[in-house]
Each structure stands twice: as structure tokens, then as C-alpha cells.
Amino acid sequence: NYGFAVAPKDHDCAGGAKPVPTAPKALSSAMERALMECDDKWANKAEIAEMLHPDIVYRTMDGKTWTGRRAATDKMNHSIAQMTVRMKRSAKKSWDIVKWRDTWVATEPERKAPGVWVMEFRIKLLLMSIKFREEYVIDDRGRILELTRVRLS
């Protein structure tokens, strides 16, 4: 490298850490809103597309991989559609869905490695508690290049 120091991806030239990228938290907040509003087209919005790299690699909890923005957003929409069907079936009244808002808990994005950020989630639905982790690989423009969801025990 010809004697020049190269700053790691998530550090600025002054040696300080770059700020936490906004895309992971913004995507998780949008997903939560979609779940509470039963919006199975949420991932089609322009603001979601702007967060995702065109060639995003999206790995779901079932071990499947979806490549490309369109495939990833279609799968994200499908996942919300499946969850809202379950919620509607179990809700006795429409306001029961609103009560679940208090059962969504998410950590702040935490740096795991240069360009890699992790968030953990817990959602309680009736007698079931779902815990999962999302790992985000962020590109130089702050977009999500890879998103991997893993169920936690």
C-alpha cells in the first residue's frame, strides 16, 4: 500500500468510529409498523428500496437465500402477510393486534465487525415468544448489502 495508512471501513480518517448506520434500525422500525398495520406491501415503498443494495443477499430463518432487491422485498412482504394472518386469526377484537405493539423489543444496532451490524428482537404472540437476530452487512453508501435472520433459542 505504498506506505499510506488505510482507515478501516467503519472508521474515519481522524481515527474515530463512524456513526451507526441508519438502515438497520429504519428497516426494523418499518417492519414493526408493517406488522402492526397488517401491511403486506410495506417493502414495496421507495424508502425501503433506498435502504437496500440492488444486489442484496437476504437469508431467512428457514435457511433460504433470496438475491436481488425485488426477490428480497417480495419475501419480506410475504413474511409479514403470513404473520398478520396468524395475528388476525388469534385476535378476538381488532384492538388485540394493537396490544401486541408492547411485545416488540429490539436492541440498538451493535457493531460486530467492520461494516457488519447486529440487532436482536423478541416478539411475543399469544403463548409464543419469537427471538431472532438480524445481521446487516452495510455498503459504503449505507445500504444493506446482506441481511441474515437467525432464530435464537
Short mmCIF file of N, CA and C in Angstrom, two decimals:
data_model
loop_
_atom_site.label_atom_id
_atom_site.label_comp_id
_atom_site.label_asym_id
_atom_site.label_seq_id
_atom_site.Cartn_x
_atom_site.Cartn_y
_atom_site.Cartn_z
N ASN A 1 0.82 -1.20 0.00
CA ASN A 1 0.00 0.00 0.00
C ASN A 1 0.86 1.25 0.00
N TYR A 2 2.06 1.18 -0.42
CA TYR A 2 2.96 2.30 -0.65
C TYR A 2 3.14 3.20 0.56
N GLY A 3 3.03 2.65 1.76
CA GLY A 3 3.29 3.42 2.96
C GLY A 3 2.14 4.29 3.44
N PHE A 4 1.02 4.27 2.74
CA PHE A 4 -0.13 5.05 3.19
C PHE A 4 -0.98 4.23 4.14
N ALA A 5 -1.46 4.87 5.19
CA ALA A 5 -2.36 4.18 6.11
C ALA A 5 -3.77 4.20 5.52
N VAL A 6 -4.43 3.08 5.59
CA VAL A 6 -5.80 2.97 5.09
C VAL A 6 -6.72 2.79 6.29
N ALA A 7 -7.71 3.67 6.41
CA ALA A 7 -8.66 3.57 7.52
C ALA A 7 -9.61 2.40 7.27
N PRO A 8 -9.92 1.62 8.32
CA PRO A 8 -10.92 0.57 8.16
C PRO A 8 -12.25 1.16 7.72
N LYS A 9 -13.12 0.33 7.13
CA LYS A 9 -14.38 0.79 6.56
C LYS A 9 -15.24 1.57 7.55
N ASP A 10 -15.23 1.19 8.82
CA ASP A 10 -16.14 1.87 9.75
C ASP A 10 -15.40 2.85 10.66
N HIS A 11 -14.29 3.39 10.16
CA HIS A 11 -13.57 4.45 10.87
C HIS A 11 -13.29 5.59 9.91
N ASP A 12 -13.33 6.80 10.42
CA ASP A 12 -12.99 7.93 9.56
C ASP A 12 -11.48 8.15 9.61
N CYS A 13 -10.99 9.05 8.79
CA CYS A 13 -9.55 9.28 8.71
C CYS A 13 -8.97 9.86 9.99
N ALA A 14 -9.80 10.49 10.82
CA ALA A 14 -9.32 11.05 12.08
C ALA A 14 -9.21 9.98 13.16
N GLY A 15 -9.56 8.73 12.82
CA GLY A 15 -9.41 7.63 13.77
C GLY A 15 -10.66 7.37 14.61
N GLY A 16 -11.70 8.15 14.42
CA GLY A 16 -12.93 7.93 15.19
C GLY A 16 -13.84 6.93 14.51
N ALA A 17 -14.73 6.34 15.29
CA ALA A 17 -15.68 5.40 14.73
C ALA A 17 -16.74 6.14 13.93
N LYS A 18 -17.13 5.56 12.81
CA LYS A 18 -18.23 6.12 12.03
C LYS A 18 -19.51 5.94 12.84
N PRO A 19 -20.49 6.79 12.60
CA PRO A 19 -21.75 6.64 13.32
C PRO A 19 -22.47 5.35 12.92
N VAL A 20 -23.36 4.93 13.78
CA VAL A 20 -24.16 3.74 13.49
C VAL A 20 -24.97 4.00 12.22
N PRO A 21 -24.96 3.07 11.27
CA PRO A 21 -25.74 3.29 10.05
C PRO A 21 -27.24 3.33 10.37
N THR A 22 -27.98 4.10 9.62
CA THR A 22 -29.41 4.26 9.89
C THR A 22 -30.26 3.14 9.32
N ALA A 23 -29.81 2.48 8.27
CA ALA A 23 -30.63 1.49 7.57
C ALA A 23 -31.12 0.34 8.45
N PRO A 24 -30.29 -0.29 9.30
CA PRO A 24 -30.81 -1.41 10.10
C PRO A 24 -31.99 -1.02 10.99
N LYS A 25 -31.85 0.06 11.73
CA LYS A 25 -32.94 0.46 12.63
C LYS A 25 -34.16 0.93 11.84
N ALA A 26 -33.93 1.64 10.74
CA ALA A 26 -35.05 2.11 9.92
C ALA A 26 -35.81 0.94 9.32
N LEU A 27 -35.10 -0.09 8.85
CA LEU A 27 -35.76 -1.26 8.28
C LEU A 27 -36.54 -2.01 9.35
N SER A 28 -35.95 -2.18 10.53
CA SER A 28 -36.66 -2.91 11.59
C SER A 28 -37.89 -2.13 12.06
N SER A 29 -37.81 -0.81 12.13
CA SER A 29 -38.97 0.01 12.50
C SER A 29 -40.07 -0.10 11.45
N ALA A 30 -39.69 -0.09 10.18
CA ALA A 30 -40.67 -0.24 9.10
C ALA A 30 -41.33 -1.61 9.15
N MET A 31 -40.55 -2.64 9.47
CA MET A 31 -41.10 -3.99 9.58
C MET A 31 -42.09 -4.06 10.75
N GLU A 32 -41.74 -3.46 11.87
CA GLU A 32 -42.64 -3.44 13.03
C GLU A 32 -43.95 -2.73 12.67
N ARG A 33 -43.84 -1.57 12.03
CA ARG A 33 -45.04 -0.83 11.60
C ARG A 33 -45.91 -1.67 10.67
N ALA A 34 -45.26 -2.35 9.73
CA ALA A 34 -46.00 -3.20 8.78
C ALA A 34 -46.75 -4.30 9.51
N LEU A 35 -46.11 -4.88 10.51
CA LEU A 35 -46.75 -5.95 11.28
C LEU A 35 -47.95 -5.41 12.05
N MET A 36 -47.78 -4.26 12.70
CA MET A 36 -48.87 -3.68 13.49
C MET A 36 -50.02 -3.18 12.61
N GLU A 37 -49.69 -2.75 11.38
CA GLU A 37 -50.72 -2.23 10.47
C GLU A 37 -51.21 -3.29 9.48
N CYS A 38 -50.69 -4.52 9.61
CA CYS A 38 -51.03 -5.62 8.69
C CYS A 38 -50.81 -5.21 7.24
N ASP A 39 -49.68 -4.57 6.97
CA ASP A 39 -49.35 -4.05 5.64
C ASP A 39 -48.42 -5.02 4.92
N ASP A 40 -48.99 -5.85 4.06
CA ASP A 40 -48.18 -6.85 3.37
C ASP A 40 -47.56 -6.33 2.06
N LYS A 41 -47.56 -5.01 1.88
CA LYS A 41 -46.89 -4.38 0.73
C LYS A 41 -45.85 -3.36 1.21
N TRP A 42 -45.53 -3.40 2.48
CA TRP A 42 -44.64 -2.40 3.10
C TRP A 42 -43.28 -2.32 2.42
N ALA A 43 -42.73 -3.44 2.02
CA ALA A 43 -41.37 -3.45 1.47
C ALA A 43 -41.31 -2.92 0.04
N ASN A 44 -42.48 -2.61 -0.56
CA ASN A 44 -42.51 -2.05 -1.91
C ASN A 44 -42.29 -0.54 -1.91
N LYS A 45 -42.26 0.07 -0.74
CA LYS A 45 -42.14 1.53 -0.65
C LYS A 45 -40.73 1.98 -1.06
N ALA A 46 -40.68 3.16 -1.66
CA ALA A 46 -39.40 3.71 -2.15
C ALA A 46 -38.37 3.83 -1.03
N GLU A 47 -38.81 4.21 0.17
CA GLU A 47 -37.85 4.37 1.27
C GLU A 47 -37.18 3.05 1.66
N ILE A 48 -37.89 1.93 1.47
CA ILE A 48 -37.29 0.62 1.75
C ILE A 48 -36.28 0.29 0.65
N ALA A 49 -36.66 0.51 -0.60
CA ALA A 49 -35.75 0.24 -1.72
C ALA A 49 -34.45 1.02 -1.57
N GLU A 50 -34.53 2.26 -1.10
CA GLU A 50 -33.34 3.09 -0.93
C GLU A 50 -32.39 2.53 0.13
N MET A 51 -32.92 1.78 1.08
CA MET A 51 -32.07 1.19 2.14
C MET A 51 -31.33 -0.06 1.66
N LEU A 52 -31.83 -0.67 0.59
CA LEU A 52 -31.31 -1.97 0.15
C LEU A 52 -30.44 -1.82 -1.09
N HIS A 53 -29.29 -2.48 -1.07
CA HIS A 53 -28.42 -2.53 -2.23
C HIS A 53 -29.17 -3.29 -3.34
N PRO A 54 -29.02 -2.89 -4.60
CA PRO A 54 -29.74 -3.61 -5.68
C PRO A 54 -29.46 -5.12 -5.71
N ASP A 55 -28.26 -5.52 -5.28
CA ASP A 55 -27.87 -6.94 -5.29
C ASP A 55 -27.88 -7.54 -3.89
N ILE A 56 -28.77 -7.05 -3.02
CA ILE A 56 -28.83 -7.55 -1.65
C ILE A 56 -28.94 -9.08 -1.63
N VAL A 57 -28.31 -9.67 -0.62
CA VAL A 57 -28.46 -11.09 -0.34
C VAL A 57 -29.22 -11.18 0.98
N TYR A 58 -30.40 -11.79 0.94
CA TYR A 58 -31.29 -11.89 2.09
C TYR A 58 -31.43 -13.36 2.48
N ARG A 59 -30.96 -13.68 3.69
CA ARG A 59 -31.04 -15.06 4.20
C ARG A 59 -32.10 -15.10 5.29
N THR A 60 -33.07 -15.99 5.13
CA THR A 60 -34.18 -16.07 6.07
C THR A 60 -33.93 -17.13 7.13
N MET A 61 -34.79 -17.12 8.17
CA MET A 61 -34.63 -18.04 9.29
C MET A 61 -34.71 -19.50 8.87
N ASP A 62 -35.40 -19.77 7.76
CA ASP A 62 -35.54 -21.16 7.30
C ASP A 62 -34.34 -21.62 6.46
N GLY A 63 -33.31 -20.77 6.37
CA GLY A 63 -32.09 -21.15 5.67
C GLY A 63 -32.09 -20.86 4.18
N LYS A 64 -33.16 -20.26 3.67
CA LYS A 64 -33.23 -19.94 2.24
C LYS A 64 -32.56 -18.60 1.97
N THR A 65 -32.08 -18.44 0.74
CA THR A 65 -31.40 -17.21 0.34
C THR A 65 -32.14 -16.60 -0.84
N TRP A 66 -32.34 -15.28 -0.75
CA TRP A 66 -33.00 -14.52 -1.80
C TRP A 66 -32.02 -13.46 -2.27
N THR A 67 -31.78 -13.37 -3.56
CA THR A 67 -30.78 -12.44 -4.09
C THR A 67 -31.46 -11.39 -4.97
N GLY A 68 -31.09 -10.14 -4.75
CA GLY A 68 -31.64 -9.03 -5.50
C GLY A 68 -32.74 -8.33 -4.72
N ARG A 69 -32.84 -7.03 -4.95
CA ARG A 69 -33.79 -6.19 -4.21
C ARG A 69 -35.23 -6.70 -4.36
N ARG A 70 -35.65 -7.01 -5.58
CA ARG A 70 -37.04 -7.43 -5.81
C ARG A 70 -37.35 -8.75 -5.09
N ALA A 71 -36.47 -9.72 -5.20
CA ALA A 71 -36.69 -11.01 -4.54
C ALA A 71 -36.73 -10.83 -3.02
N ALA A 72 -35.85 -9.98 -2.49
CA ALA A 72 -35.80 -9.75 -1.04
C ALA A 72 -37.07 -9.06 -0.56
N THR A 73 -37.52 -8.02 -1.26
CA THR A 73 -38.72 -7.30 -0.81
C THR A 73 -39.97 -8.16 -0.97
N ASP A 74 -40.03 -8.97 -2.02
CA ASP A 74 -41.17 -9.89 -2.17
C ASP A 74 -41.23 -10.85 -0.98
N LYS A 75 -40.09 -11.37 -0.57
CA LYS A 75 -40.05 -12.29 0.57
C LYS A 75 -40.40 -11.57 1.87
N MET A 76 -39.91 -10.34 2.05
CA MET A 76 -40.24 -9.56 3.24
C MET A 76 -41.75 -9.32 3.33
N ASN A 77 -42.37 -8.96 2.19
CA ASN A 77 -43.82 -8.77 2.16
C ASN A 77 -44.55 -10.07 2.50
N HIS A 78 -44.09 -11.17 1.92
CA HIS A 78 -44.72 -12.46 2.17
C HIS A 78 -44.65 -12.85 3.66
N SER A 79 -43.51 -12.58 4.28
CA SER A 79 -43.35 -12.90 5.70
C SER A 79 -44.34 -12.12 6.57
N ILE A 80 -44.50 -10.83 6.28
CA ILE A 80 -45.46 -10.02 7.04
C ILE A 80 -46.88 -10.53 6.79
N ALA A 81 -47.19 -10.88 5.55
CA ALA A 81 -48.52 -11.41 5.24
C ALA A 81 -48.81 -12.67 6.05
N GLN A 82 -47.84 -13.57 6.14
CA GLN A 82 -48.03 -14.80 6.92
C GLN A 82 -48.24 -14.50 8.40
N MET A 83 -47.44 -13.60 8.95
CA MET A 83 -47.57 -13.28 10.38
C MET A 83 -48.89 -12.58 10.68
N THR A 84 -49.33 -11.68 9.81
CA THR A 84 -50.58 -10.96 10.09
C THR A 84 -51.79 -11.88 9.99
N VAL A 85 -51.74 -12.87 9.11
CA VAL A 85 -52.83 -13.85 9.05
C VAL A 85 -52.94 -14.57 10.39
N ARG A 86 -51.82 -14.98 10.94
CA ARG A 86 -51.83 -15.65 12.25
C ARG A 86 -52.34 -14.72 13.34
N MET A 87 -51.90 -13.46 13.30
CA MET A 87 -52.34 -12.50 14.31
C MET A 87 -53.84 -12.26 14.22
N LYS A 88 -54.36 -12.09 13.00
CA LYS A 88 -55.79 -11.83 12.83
C LYS A 88 -56.63 -13.02 13.28
N ARG A 89 -56.15 -14.22 13.01
CA ARG A 89 -56.88 -15.41 13.44
C ARG A 89 -56.99 -15.48 14.95
N SER A 90 -55.94 -15.09 15.64
CA SER A 90 -55.92 -15.23 17.09
C SER A 90 -56.49 -14.02 17.82
N ALA A 91 -56.64 -12.88 17.12
CA ALA A 91 -57.16 -11.68 17.77
C ALA A 91 -58.69 -11.77 17.87
N LYS A 92 -59.21 -11.58 19.07
CA LYS A 92 -60.66 -11.61 19.26
C LYS A 92 -61.30 -10.32 18.78
N LYS A 93 -60.59 -9.23 18.93
CA LYS A 93 -61.06 -7.91 18.50
C LYS A 93 -59.91 -7.23 17.77
N SER A 94 -60.24 -6.27 16.92
CA SER A 94 -59.19 -5.61 16.15
C SER A 94 -58.16 -4.94 17.06
N TRP A 95 -58.57 -4.44 18.23
CA TRP A 95 -57.61 -3.76 19.10
C TRP A 95 -56.63 -4.73 19.74
N ASP A 96 -56.91 -6.04 19.69
CA ASP A 96 -55.95 -7.02 20.23
C ASP A 96 -54.61 -6.93 19.49
N ILE A 97 -54.67 -6.63 18.18
CA ILE A 97 -53.43 -6.52 17.40
C ILE A 97 -52.61 -5.34 17.92
N VAL A 98 -53.27 -4.23 18.23
CA VAL A 98 -52.58 -3.05 18.73
C VAL A 98 -51.87 -3.36 20.04
N LYS A 99 -52.46 -4.19 20.89
CA LYS A 99 -51.84 -4.54 22.18
C LYS A 99 -50.50 -5.22 21.99
N TRP A 100 -50.30 -5.90 20.86
CA TRP A 100 -49.04 -6.59 20.63
C TRP A 100 -47.89 -5.64 20.40
N ARG A 101 -48.18 -4.37 20.13
CA ARG A 101 -47.11 -3.39 19.93
C ARG A 101 -46.14 -3.40 21.11
N ASP A 102 -46.65 -3.56 22.31
CA ASP A 102 -45.80 -3.55 23.51
C ASP A 102 -44.94 -4.80 23.63
N THR A 103 -45.20 -5.80 22.79
CA THR A 103 -44.44 -7.04 22.91
C THR A 103 -43.27 -7.10 21.94
N TRP A 104 -43.05 -6.05 21.18
CA TRP A 104 -41.94 -5.98 20.21
C TRP A 104 -40.77 -5.29 20.89
N VAL A 105 -39.68 -6.00 21.08
CA VAL A 105 -38.49 -5.43 21.71
C VAL A 105 -37.31 -5.63 20.77
N ALA A 106 -36.59 -4.55 20.49
CA ALA A 106 -35.43 -4.63 19.60
C ALA A 106 -34.24 -3.91 20.25
N THR A 107 -33.06 -4.48 20.10
CA THR A 107 -31.85 -3.83 20.59
C THR A 107 -31.42 -2.77 19.58
N GLU A 108 -30.54 -1.90 20.01
CA GLU A 108 -29.92 -0.93 19.10
C GLU A 108 -28.90 -1.69 18.24
N PRO A 109 -28.63 -1.20 17.02
CA PRO A 109 -27.59 -1.84 16.20
C PRO A 109 -26.24 -1.83 16.93
N GLU A 110 -25.59 -2.96 16.90
CA GLU A 110 -24.29 -3.11 17.55
C GLU A 110 -23.26 -3.58 16.52
N ARG A 111 -22.11 -2.94 16.52
CA ARG A 111 -21.05 -3.29 15.57
C ARG A 111 -20.46 -4.64 15.93
N LYS A 112 -20.41 -5.53 14.95
CA LYS A 112 -19.84 -6.87 15.14
C LYS A 112 -18.45 -6.95 14.50
N ALA A 113 -18.30 -6.28 13.37
CA ALA A 113 -17.05 -6.26 12.61
C ALA A 113 -17.13 -5.04 11.69
N PRO A 114 -16.04 -4.69 11.02
CA PRO A 114 -16.12 -3.56 10.10
C PRO A 114 -17.23 -3.77 9.06
N GLY A 115 -18.17 -2.83 9.03
CA GLY A 115 -19.27 -2.90 8.08
C GLY A 115 -20.37 -3.87 8.43
N VAL A 116 -20.27 -4.54 9.59
CA VAL A 116 -21.26 -5.55 9.99
C VAL A 116 -21.92 -5.12 11.31
N TRP A 117 -23.25 -5.09 11.31
CA TRP A 117 -24.03 -4.65 12.46
C TRP A 117 -25.09 -5.69 12.81
N VAL A 118 -25.38 -5.82 14.10
CA VAL A 118 -26.32 -6.85 14.57
C VAL A 118 -27.39 -6.21 15.43
N MET A 119 -28.63 -6.70 15.28
CA MET A 119 -29.74 -6.32 16.15
C MET A 119 -30.43 -7.61 16.59
N GLU A 120 -30.97 -7.61 17.81
CA GLU A 120 -31.73 -8.76 18.29
C GLU A 120 -33.15 -8.32 18.60
N PHE A 121 -34.09 -9.24 18.39
CA PHE A 121 -35.51 -8.95 18.53
C PHE A 121 -36.20 -10.01 19.37
N ARG A 122 -37.25 -9.58 20.06
CA ARG A 122 -38.14 -10.51 20.75
C ARG A 122 -39.57 -10.05 20.49
N ILE A 123 -40.39 -10.96 20.00
CA ILE A 123 -41.79 -10.67 19.73
C ILE A 123 -42.62 -11.72 20.47
N LYS A 124 -43.58 -11.27 21.24
CA LYS A 124 -44.48 -12.20 21.92
C LYS A 124 -45.82 -12.20 21.20
N LEU A 125 -46.23 -13.36 20.76
CA LEU A 125 -47.53 -13.54 20.13
C LEU A 125 -48.26 -14.64 20.90
N LEU A 126 -49.30 -14.25 21.62
CA LEU A 126 -50.06 -15.20 22.44
C LEU A 126 -49.10 -15.92 23.38
N LEU A 127 -49.06 -17.25 23.30
CA LEU A 127 -48.20 -18.02 24.20
C LEU A 127 -46.81 -18.24 23.61
N MET A 128 -46.60 -17.73 22.41
CA MET A 128 -45.34 -17.96 21.72
C MET A 128 -44.45 -16.73 21.80
N SER A 129 -43.17 -16.96 22.03
CA SER A 129 -42.20 -15.88 22.02
C SER A 129 -41.19 -16.19 20.92
N ILE A 130 -40.99 -15.23 20.02
CA ILE A 130 -40.06 -15.41 18.91
C ILE A 130 -38.85 -14.52 19.19
N LYS A 131 -37.67 -15.13 19.18
CA LYS A 131 -36.43 -14.37 19.36
C LYS A 131 -35.58 -14.62 18.12
N PHE A 132 -35.07 -13.53 17.56
CA PHE A 132 -34.20 -13.69 16.41
C PHE A 132 -33.18 -12.56 16.35
N ARG A 133 -32.14 -12.81 15.56
CA ARG A 133 -31.06 -11.85 15.36
C ARG A 133 -31.01 -11.52 13.88
N GLU A 134 -30.75 -10.25 13.59
CA GLU A 134 -30.51 -9.82 12.22
C GLU A 134 -29.08 -9.31 12.13
N GLU A 135 -28.37 -9.81 11.13
CA GLU A 135 -27.02 -9.35 10.87
C GLU A 135 -27.04 -8.60 9.54
N TYR A 136 -26.55 -7.37 9.57
CA TYR A 136 -26.55 -6.50 8.40
C TYR A 136 -25.12 -6.25 7.95
N VAL A 137 -24.86 -6.45 6.69
CA VAL A 137 -23.61 -6.01 6.08
C VAL A 137 -23.97 -4.74 5.31
N ILE A 138 -23.29 -3.66 5.66
CA ILE A 138 -23.61 -2.34 5.11
C ILE A 138 -22.54 -1.93 4.10
N ASP A 139 -22.98 -1.43 2.94
CA ASP A 139 -22.00 -0.98 1.94
C ASP A 139 -21.52 0.43 2.27
N ASP A 140 -20.63 0.96 1.45
CA ASP A 140 -20.03 2.28 1.70
C ASP A 140 -21.04 3.42 1.60
N ARG A 141 -22.18 3.18 0.99
CA ARG A 141 -23.22 4.21 0.86
C ARG A 141 -24.29 4.08 1.96
N GLY A 142 -24.08 3.14 2.89
CA GLY A 142 -25.03 2.98 3.99
C GLY A 142 -26.20 2.07 3.67
N ARG A 143 -26.17 1.39 2.52
CA ARG A 143 -27.25 0.49 2.14
C ARG A 143 -26.98 -0.92 2.65
N ILE A 144 -28.03 -1.69 2.82
CA ILE A 144 -27.90 -3.07 3.29
C ILE A 144 -27.51 -3.94 2.10
N LEU A 145 -26.32 -4.51 2.19
CA LEU A 145 -25.79 -5.39 1.14
C LEU A 145 -26.18 -6.84 1.42
N GLU A 146 -26.18 -7.20 2.71
CA GLU A 146 -26.59 -8.55 3.13
C GLU A 146 -27.42 -8.41 4.39
N LEU A 147 -28.47 -9.23 4.49
CA LEU A 147 -29.29 -9.31 5.68
C LEU A 147 -29.53 -10.78 5.98
N THR A 148 -29.13 -11.19 7.17
CA THR A 148 -29.29 -12.58 7.59
C THR A 148 -30.11 -12.62 8.87
N ARG A 149 -31.20 -13.38 8.85
CA ARG A 149 -32.05 -13.55 10.05
C ARG A 149 -31.83 -14.95 10.60
N VAL A 150 -31.58 -15.01 11.91
CA VAL A 150 -31.34 -16.29 12.58
C VAL A 150 -32.23 -16.36 13.81
N ARG A 151 -32.95 -17.46 13.95
CA ARG A 151 -33.78 -17.66 15.14
C ARG A 151 -32.88 -17.97 16.34
N LEU A 152 -33.20 -17.38 17.48
CA LEU A 152 -32.46 -17.63 18.71
C LEU A 152 -33.31 -18.51 19.62
N SER A 153 -32.65 -19.30 20.45
CA SER A 153 -33.42 -20.16 21.36
C SER A 153 -33.75 -19.46 22.65
#
